[in-house]
PDB file of C-alpha atoms in Angstrom:
ATOM      1  CA  UNK A   1      32.611   3.646  10.898  1.00 84.00           C
ATOM      2  CA  UNK A   2      33.539  -0.013  10.902  1.00 89.00           C
ATOM      3  CA  UNK A   3      33.726  -1.935   7.658  1.00 93.00           C
ATOM      4  CA  UNK A   4      34.922  -5.242   6.234  1.00 95.00           C
ATOM      5  CA  UNK A   5      36.137  -5.725   2.678  1.00 95.00           C
ATOM      6  CA  UNK A   6      36.209  -9.206   1.283  1.00 93.00           C
ATOM      7  CA  UNK A   7      37.663 -10.740  -1.829  1.00 82.00           C
ATOM      8  CA  UNK A   8      35.095 -10.777  -4.604  1.00 80.00           C
ATOM      9  CA  UNK A   9      33.801 -14.126  -5.666  1.00 81.00           C
ATOM     10  CA  UNK A  10      32.815 -16.524  -6.865  1.00 94.00           C
ATOM     11  CA  UNK A  11      35.857 -18.740  -6.385  1.00 96.00           C
ATOM     12  CA  UNK A  12      36.030 -22.130  -8.072  1.00 97.00           C
ATOM     13  CA  UNK A  13      38.738 -24.623  -7.149  1.00 97.00           C
ATOM     14  CA  UNK A  14      39.517 -28.241  -7.757  1.00 97.00           C
ATOM     15  CA  UNK A  15      39.537 -30.638  -4.839  1.00 97.00           C
ATOM     16  CA  UNK A  16      42.812 -30.566  -2.850  1.00 97.00           C
ATOM     17  CA  UNK A  17      43.697 -27.097  -4.116  1.00 97.00           C
ATOM     18  CA  UNK A  18      44.934 -24.344  -1.790  1.00 97.00           C
ATOM     19  CA  UNK A  19      42.400 -21.731  -0.734  1.00 97.00           C
ATOM     20  CA  UNK A  20      42.890 -18.101   0.205  1.00 97.00           C
ATOM     21  CA  UNK A  21      40.048 -15.660   0.724  1.00 97.00           C
ATOM     22  CA  UNK A  22      41.235 -12.153   1.492  1.00 97.00           C
ATOM     23  CA  UNK A  23      39.655  -9.984   4.154  1.00 97.00           C
ATOM     24  CA  UNK A  24      40.641  -6.529   5.347  1.00 97.00           C
ATOM     25  CA  UNK A  25      38.910  -4.343   7.873  1.00 96.00           C
ATOM     26  CA  UNK A  26      38.549  -0.786   9.078  1.00 95.00           C
ATOM     27  CA  UNK A  27      37.855  -0.215  12.744  1.00 92.00           C
ATOM     28  CA  UNK A  28      39.078   1.798  15.678  1.00 86.00           C
ATOM     29  CA  UNK A  29      40.734   0.090  18.569  1.00 85.00           C
ATOM     30  CA  UNK A  30      41.074  -3.666  18.682  1.00 89.00           C
ATOM     31  CA  UNK A  31      38.094  -5.454  17.179  1.00 93.00           C
ATOM     32  CA  UNK A  32      37.480  -9.187  17.333  1.00 93.00           C
ATOM     33  CA  UNK A  33      37.516 -10.907  13.954  1.00 96.00           C
ATOM     34  CA  UNK A  34      35.478 -13.841  12.702  1.00 96.00           C
ATOM     35  CA  UNK A  35      34.913 -16.091   9.734  1.00 97.00           C
ATOM     36  CA  UNK A  36      31.412 -17.487   9.321  1.00 97.00           C
ATOM     37  CA  UNK A  37      30.327 -20.109   6.782  1.00 97.00           C
ATOM     38  CA  UNK A  38      26.891 -20.458   5.216  1.00 94.00           C
ATOM     39  CA  UNK A  39      25.899 -23.717   3.542  1.00 93.00           C
ATOM     40  CA  UNK A  40      23.011 -23.671   1.062  1.00 88.00           C
ATOM     41  CA  UNK A  41      19.670 -23.046   2.710  1.00 85.00           C
ATOM     42  CA  UNK A  42      21.158 -22.686   6.164  1.00 87.00           C
ATOM     43  CA  UNK A  43      22.100 -19.972   8.608  1.00 89.00           C
ATOM     44  CA  UNK A  44      25.601 -18.773   9.329  1.00 93.00           C
ATOM     45  CA  UNK A  45      27.910 -20.908  11.450  1.00 94.00           C
ATOM     46  CA  UNK A  46      31.024 -19.683  13.165  1.00 95.00           C
ATOM     47  CA  UNK A  47      34.094 -21.176  11.511  1.00 97.00           C
ATOM     48  CA  UNK A  48      36.870 -19.515  13.503  1.00 97.00           C
ATOM     49  CA  UNK A  49      37.718 -16.357  15.389  1.00 96.00           C
ATOM     50  CA  UNK A  50      40.582 -14.276  16.757  1.00 96.00           C
ATOM     51  CA  UNK A  51      40.280 -11.682  19.467  1.00 93.00           C
ATOM     52  CA  UNK A  52      43.661  -9.963  19.495  1.00 92.00           C
ATOM     53  CA  UNK A  53      46.556  -9.146  17.223  1.00 93.00           C
ATOM     54  CA  UNK A  54      48.694 -12.089  16.054  1.00 94.00           C
ATOM     55  CA  UNK A  55      46.092 -14.610  17.246  1.00 96.00           C
ATOM     56  CA  UNK A  56      45.502 -17.472  14.849  1.00 97.00           C
ATOM     57  CA  UNK A  57      42.038 -18.962  14.636  1.00 97.00           C
ATOM     58  CA  UNK A  58      41.718 -22.475  13.259  1.00 97.00           C
ATOM     59  CA  UNK A  59      39.008 -25.052  12.690  1.00 97.00           C
ATOM     60  CA  UNK A  60      38.387 -27.937  10.271  1.00 95.00           C
ATOM     61  CA  UNK A  61      41.677 -27.276   8.489  1.00 97.00           C
ATOM     62  CA  UNK A  62      40.914 -23.570   7.975  1.00 98.00           C
ATOM     63  CA  UNK A  63      43.171 -20.919   9.466  1.00 98.00           C
ATOM     64  CA  UNK A  64      43.258 -17.137   9.710  1.00 98.00           C
ATOM     65  CA  UNK A  65      45.725 -14.849  11.485  1.00 98.00           C
ATOM     66  CA  UNK A  66      44.776 -11.463  12.927  1.00 97.00           C
ATOM     67  CA  UNK A  67      47.273  -8.998  11.406  1.00 96.00           C
ATOM     68  CA  UNK A  68      46.970  -5.598  13.030  1.00 94.00           C
ATOM     69  CA  UNK A  69      49.692  -4.028  10.897  1.00 94.00           C
ATOM     70  CA  UNK A  70      47.892  -4.837   7.653  1.00 95.00           C
ATOM     71  CA  UNK A  71      44.356  -4.842   9.149  1.00 96.00           C
ATOM     72  CA  UNK A  72      43.773  -8.237   7.589  1.00 97.00           C
ATOM     73  CA  UNK A  73      42.300 -11.618   8.496  1.00 98.00           C
ATOM     74  CA  UNK A  74      42.756 -13.802   5.423  1.00 98.00           C
ATOM     75  CA  UNK A  75      41.195 -17.261   5.411  1.00 98.00           C
ATOM     76  CA  UNK A  76      43.335 -20.185   4.223  1.00 98.00           C
ATOM     77  CA  UNK A  77      43.045 -23.915   3.796  1.00 98.00           C
ATOM     78  CA  UNK A  78      45.742 -26.155   2.437  1.00 97.00           C
ATOM     79  CA  UNK A  79      43.536 -28.711   0.702  1.00 96.00           C
ATOM     80  CA  UNK A  80      39.877 -28.010   0.044  1.00 97.00           C
ATOM     81  CA  UNK A  81      37.167 -30.636  -0.265  1.00 97.00           C
ATOM     82  CA  UNK A  82      33.910 -30.672  -2.181  1.00 96.00           C
ATOM     83  CA  UNK A  83      32.115 -30.392   1.171  1.00 96.00           C
ATOM     84  CA  UNK A  84      33.761 -26.980   1.728  1.00 97.00           C
ATOM     85  CA  UNK A  85      31.567 -25.476  -0.993  1.00 97.00           C
ATOM     86  CA  UNK A  86      29.684 -22.657   0.734  1.00 97.00           C
ATOM     87  CA  UNK A  87      29.622 -18.894   1.193  1.00 95.00           C
ATOM     88  CA  UNK A  88      32.256 -17.506   3.547  1.00 97.00           C
ATOM     89  CA  UNK A  89      31.787 -14.259   5.466  1.00 96.00           C
ATOM     90  CA  UNK A  90      34.436 -12.248   7.234  1.00 97.00           C
ATOM     91  CA  UNK A  91      33.114 -10.181  10.139  1.00 95.00           C
ATOM     92  CA  UNK A  92      34.263  -7.935  12.947  1.00 94.00           C
ATOM     93  CA  UNK A  93      32.931  -6.986  16.328  1.00 92.00           C
ATOM     94  CA  UNK A  94      34.111  -3.629  17.568  1.00 89.00           C
ATOM     95  CA  UNK A  95      35.990  -3.330  20.832  1.00 83.00           C
ATOM     96  CA  UNK A  96      34.098  -2.072  23.825  1.00 76.00           C
ATOM     97  CA  UNK A  97      30.518  -2.792  24.714  1.00 70.00           C
ATOM     98  CA  UNK A  98      29.128  -3.164  21.176  1.00 74.00           C
ATOM     99  CA  UNK A  99      28.009  -6.698  20.438  1.00 82.00           C
ATOM    100  CA  UNK A 100      26.833  -6.522  16.856  1.00 87.00           C
ATOM    101  CA  UNK A 101      28.793  -7.928  13.940  1.00 91.00           C
ATOM    102  CA  UNK A 102      29.743  -6.067  10.782  1.00 92.00           C
ATOM    103  CA  UNK A 103      29.981  -8.434   7.827  1.00 94.00           C
ATOM    104  CA  UNK A 104      31.820  -8.441   4.548  1.00 94.00           C
ATOM    105  CA  UNK A 105      29.935  -9.148   1.343  1.00 92.00           C
ATOM    106  CA  UNK A 106      30.626 -12.875   1.367  1.00 94.00           C
ATOM    107  CA  UNK A 107      32.622 -15.088  -1.006  1.00 95.00           C
ATOM    108  CA  UNK A 108      31.013 -18.013  -2.770  1.00 95.00           C
ATOM    109  CA  UNK A 109      33.368 -21.015  -2.921  1.00 96.00           C
ATOM    110  CA  UNK A 110      32.707 -23.958  -5.206  1.00 97.00           C
ATOM    111  CA  UNK A 111      34.999 -26.980  -5.041  1.00 97.00           C
ATOM    112  CA  UNK A 112      34.883 -29.371  -7.976  1.00 97.00           C
ATOM    113  CA  UNK A 113      35.724 -33.069  -7.671  1.00 95.00           C
TER     114      UNK A 113
ATOM    115  CA  UNK B   1      19.848 -26.924  23.049  1.00 64.00           C
ATOM    116  CA  UNK B   2      18.026 -26.776  19.717  1.00 79.00           C
ATOM    117  CA  UNK B   3      19.775 -23.573  18.713  1.00 93.00           C
ATOM    118  CA  UNK B   4      18.102 -20.405  17.508  1.00 96.00           C
ATOM    119  CA  UNK B   5      14.686 -21.234  16.109  1.00 97.00           C
ATOM    120  CA  UNK B   6      13.026 -19.078  13.498  1.00 97.00           C
ATOM    121  CA  UNK B   7       9.575 -19.365  11.989  1.00 97.00           C
ATOM    122  CA  UNK B   8       8.323 -19.563   9.392  1.00 97.00           C
ATOM    123  CA  UNK B   9      11.156 -20.811   7.170  1.00 96.00           C
ATOM    124  CA  UNK B  10       9.451 -19.443   4.088  1.00 97.00           C
ATOM    125  CA  UNK B  11       6.826 -16.749   3.732  1.00 97.00           C
ATOM    126  CA  UNK B  12       5.142 -15.548   0.566  1.00 98.00           C
ATOM    127  CA  UNK B  13       2.811 -12.612   0.913  1.00 97.00           C
ATOM    128  CA  UNK B  14       1.155  -9.974  -1.194  1.00 97.00           C
ATOM    129  CA  UNK B  15       2.258  -6.380  -1.196  1.00 97.00           C
ATOM    130  CA  UNK B  16       0.493  -4.402   1.499  1.00 97.00           C
ATOM    131  CA  UNK B  17       0.006  -7.316   3.856  1.00 97.00           C
ATOM    132  CA  UNK B  18       1.419  -7.505   7.350  1.00 97.00           C
ATOM    133  CA  UNK B  19       4.227  -9.995   7.912  1.00 98.00           C
ATOM    134  CA  UNK B  20       5.449 -11.256  11.276  1.00 98.00           C
ATOM    135  CA  UNK B  21       8.692 -13.162  11.658  1.00 98.00           C
ATOM    136  CA  UNK B  22       9.430 -15.023  14.876  1.00 98.00           C
ATOM    137  CA  UNK B  23      12.554 -15.987  16.758  1.00 98.00           C
ATOM    138  CA  UNK B  24      13.345 -18.054  19.822  1.00 98.00           C
ATOM    139  CA  UNK B  25      16.920 -17.439  21.014  1.00 97.00           C
ATOM    140  CA  UNK B  26      19.146 -19.933  22.764  1.00 96.00           C
ATOM    141  CA  UNK B  27      18.238 -20.231  26.424  1.00 95.00           C
ATOM    142  CA  UNK B  28      20.530 -18.120  28.582  1.00 93.00           C
ATOM    143  CA  UNK B  29      21.581 -15.773  25.803  1.00 94.00           C
ATOM    144  CA  UNK B  30      20.899 -12.143  26.629  1.00 93.00           C
ATOM    145  CA  UNK B  31      21.622 -10.587  23.229  1.00 95.00           C
ATOM    146  CA  UNK B  32      19.337 -10.986  20.241  1.00 97.00           C
ATOM    147  CA  UNK B  33      19.998  -9.676  16.740  1.00 96.00           C
ATOM    148  CA  UNK B  34      17.921  -9.343  13.584  1.00 97.00           C
ATOM    149  CA  UNK B  35      19.810  -9.289  10.275  1.00 96.00           C
ATOM    150  CA  UNK B  36      18.602  -9.033   6.687  1.00 96.00           C
ATOM    151  CA  UNK B  37      20.439 -10.660   3.777  1.00 93.00           C
ATOM    152  CA  UNK B  38      20.011  -9.567   0.162  1.00 93.00           C
ATOM    153  CA  UNK B  39      22.141  -9.985  -2.923  1.00 88.00           C
ATOM    154  CA  UNK B  40      22.516  -6.246  -3.322  1.00 89.00           C
ATOM    155  CA  UNK B  41      23.313  -5.242   0.257  1.00 89.00           C
ATOM    156  CA  UNK B  42      24.656  -8.424   1.836  1.00 89.00           C
ATOM    157  CA  UNK B  43      24.075  -8.918   5.561  1.00 92.00           C
ATOM    158  CA  UNK B  44      22.746  -5.878   7.367  1.00 93.00           C
ATOM    159  CA  UNK B  45      22.006  -5.509  11.055  1.00 94.00           C
ATOM    160  CA  UNK B  46      18.470  -4.264  11.568  1.00 96.00           C
ATOM    161  CA  UNK B  47      18.220  -4.143  15.359  1.00 96.00           C
ATOM    162  CA  UNK B  48      19.579  -5.782  18.454  1.00 95.00           C
ATOM    163  CA  UNK B  49      18.362  -6.272  22.003  1.00 96.00           C
ATOM    164  CA  UNK B  50      20.115  -6.761  25.310  1.00 95.00           C
ATOM    165  CA  UNK B  51      18.060  -8.218  28.145  1.00 95.00           C
ATOM    166  CA  UNK B  52      14.914  -7.653  26.049  1.00 96.00           C
ATOM    167  CA  UNK B  53      15.655  -3.934  25.610  1.00 96.00           C
ATOM    168  CA  UNK B  54      16.352  -2.528  22.119  1.00 96.00           C
ATOM    169  CA  UNK B  55      19.896  -1.153  22.077  1.00 94.00           C
ATOM    170  CA  UNK B  56      20.465  -0.140  18.471  1.00 92.00           C
ATOM    171  CA  UNK B  57      17.691   0.094  15.889  1.00 94.00           C
ATOM    172  CA  UNK B  58      19.522   2.373  13.490  1.00 92.00           C
ATOM    173  CA  UNK B  59      19.459  -0.329  10.829  1.00 92.00           C
ATOM    174  CA  UNK B  60      15.679  -0.560  10.694  1.00 95.00           C
ATOM    175  CA  UNK B  61      14.944   0.709   7.195  1.00 87.00           C
ATOM    176  CA  UNK B  62      11.784   2.679   7.897  1.00 85.00           C
ATOM    177  CA  UNK B  63       8.713   2.935  10.060  1.00 91.00           C
ATOM    178  CA  UNK B  64       7.111  -0.019   8.340  1.00 95.00           C
ATOM    179  CA  UNK B  65       9.512  -2.225  10.303  1.00 97.00           C
ATOM    180  CA  UNK B  66       9.136  -2.872  14.007  1.00 97.00           C
ATOM    181  CA  UNK B  67      10.661  -5.378  16.405  1.00 98.00           C
ATOM    182  CA  UNK B  68       9.729  -6.478  19.879  1.00 97.00           C
ATOM    183  CA  UNK B  69      11.131  -8.752  22.530  1.00 98.00           C
ATOM    184  CA  UNK B  70       8.440  -9.249  25.162  1.00 97.00           C
ATOM    185  CA  UNK B  71      10.501 -11.802  27.090  1.00 95.00           C
ATOM    186  CA  UNK B  72      13.877 -13.528  27.061  1.00 95.00           C
ATOM    187  CA  UNK B  73      12.690 -16.401  24.893  1.00 95.00           C
ATOM    188  CA  UNK B  74      10.816 -14.689  22.095  1.00 96.00           C
ATOM    189  CA  UNK B  75      11.173 -11.890  19.584  1.00 98.00           C
ATOM    190  CA  UNK B  76       9.215 -10.713  16.566  1.00 98.00           C
ATOM    191  CA  UNK B  77      10.028  -8.637  13.522  1.00 98.00           C
ATOM    192  CA  UNK B  78       6.995  -7.126  11.873  1.00 98.00           C
ATOM    193  CA  UNK B  79       6.652  -5.442   8.505  1.00 97.00           C
ATOM    194  CA  UNK B  80       3.457  -3.486   7.892  1.00 97.00           C
ATOM    195  CA  UNK B  81       2.682  -2.870   5.086  1.00 96.00           C
ATOM    196  CA  UNK B  82       5.078  -5.125   3.196  1.00 97.00           C
ATOM    197  CA  UNK B  83       6.587  -4.145  -0.153  1.00 96.00           C
ATOM    198  CA  UNK B  84       8.369  -6.187  -2.854  1.00 97.00           C
ATOM    199  CA  UNK B  85      11.708  -4.581  -1.926  1.00 95.00           C
ATOM    200  CA  UNK B  86      11.423  -6.201   1.506  1.00 97.00           C
ATOM    201  CA  UNK B  87      11.985  -9.595  -0.111  1.00 97.00           C
ATOM    202  CA  UNK B  88      15.084 -11.055   1.551  1.00 97.00           C
ATOM    203  CA  UNK B  89      16.275 -13.670   4.006  1.00 95.00           C
ATOM    204  CA  UNK B  90      15.873 -12.496   7.583  1.00 97.00           C
ATOM    205  CA  UNK B  91      18.155 -14.006  10.202  1.00 96.00           C
ATOM    206  CA  UNK B  92      17.853 -13.966  13.934  1.00 97.00           C
ATOM    207  CA  UNK B  93      20.958 -14.552  16.056  1.00 96.00           C
ATOM    208  CA  UNK B  94      21.629 -14.702  19.772  1.00 96.00           C
ATOM    209  CA  UNK B  95      24.679 -14.535  21.970  1.00 93.00           C
ATOM    210  CA  UNK B  96      25.751 -14.313  25.568  1.00 90.00           C
ATOM    211  CA  UNK B  97      28.248 -11.841  26.978  1.00 81.00           C
ATOM    212  CA  UNK B  98      31.331 -13.884  26.123  1.00 76.00           C
ATOM    213  CA  UNK B  99      30.145 -16.111  23.309  1.00 81.00           C
ATOM    214  CA  UNK B 100      29.968 -15.716  19.579  1.00 86.00           C
ATOM    215  CA  UNK B 101      26.670 -15.153  17.812  1.00 91.00           C
ATOM    216  CA  UNK B 102      24.618 -18.212  16.884  1.00 93.00           C
ATOM    217  CA  UNK B 103      22.327 -17.853  13.890  1.00 94.00           C
ATOM    218  CA  UNK B 104      18.978 -19.353  13.082  1.00 95.00           C
ATOM    219  CA  UNK B 105      18.260 -20.888   9.699  1.00 94.00           C
ATOM    220  CA  UNK B 106      16.526 -17.767   8.492  1.00 95.00           C
ATOM    221  CA  UNK B 107      13.148 -16.853   7.074  1.00 97.00           C
ATOM    222  CA  UNK B 108      12.990 -16.378   3.321  1.00 96.00           C
ATOM    223  CA  UNK B 109      10.419 -13.652   2.685  1.00 98.00           C
ATOM    224  CA  UNK B 110       8.956 -13.065  -0.753  1.00 98.00           C
ATOM    225  CA  UNK B 111       6.593 -10.143  -1.254  1.00 98.00           C
ATOM    226  CA  UNK B 112       4.713 -10.262  -4.570  1.00 97.00           C
TER     227      UNK B 112
END
C-alpha cells in the first residue's frame, strides 16, 4: 500500500537557520505530493504541492522538489522565522481516481529567537 | 467562503455516551473526508464521500463509528457508545475534483 515516512522530530532551530525536513514515500504510479502545516490549535493548511516528477513546489520561502528516482519530497527553507514554528506533514495522493491523502507522522518544528 | 466548519470545537463526554461531530464542507466541493489525529497513530483517514456517497470506509475502526452525509452541505460522524480510546482530534476536510483538500479546525474529543 501507499505510505509516507517523515523525519522524526522534534526539530529545534535558531531564527535564520536552514531547515530541511526529510520525506520519502512508497506508492505505485505517479502520486501527487504535498506538504501541510498545522499551527497550534488549528487545522492543516496546504503549504505546497507537486504533481509530477521534477516539479518544485514553493510557498512562503519553503520549497520541495518531487524526486521520482529517490521517491523523496524533502522540505527546505533557507532562513526560518519564529512564526514558522508548527507541525509539518508530508502527504501523498495516489494516482488515478483516489482522492484521499496518506500522511506522514508529522515533524514538530520550534524556532527560537 | 468561511472554509470547512466543524462543530463543536471541543467535546468532553463520559464513556458510553453517544457523540456526534458535525461538518459543513466548502460550498461546491464534492469530496468530504473524516480524519482522526492521535499521538500514537498520527493522521488516519476514517471515511470519505463523493457526491454524498461513502466511497471508502475501510478506516472506520469498528461498528461503534458511523458517518452520514445527507446532503452536499452537511456531514456527521457519530460514535456510539464512546470509549476513552476514542479521545482524539477529529478533522473534516473537503475538496473538489482538481483542488487540494481544505481542513476544518477540528473537534477535540475527550472521553472520560
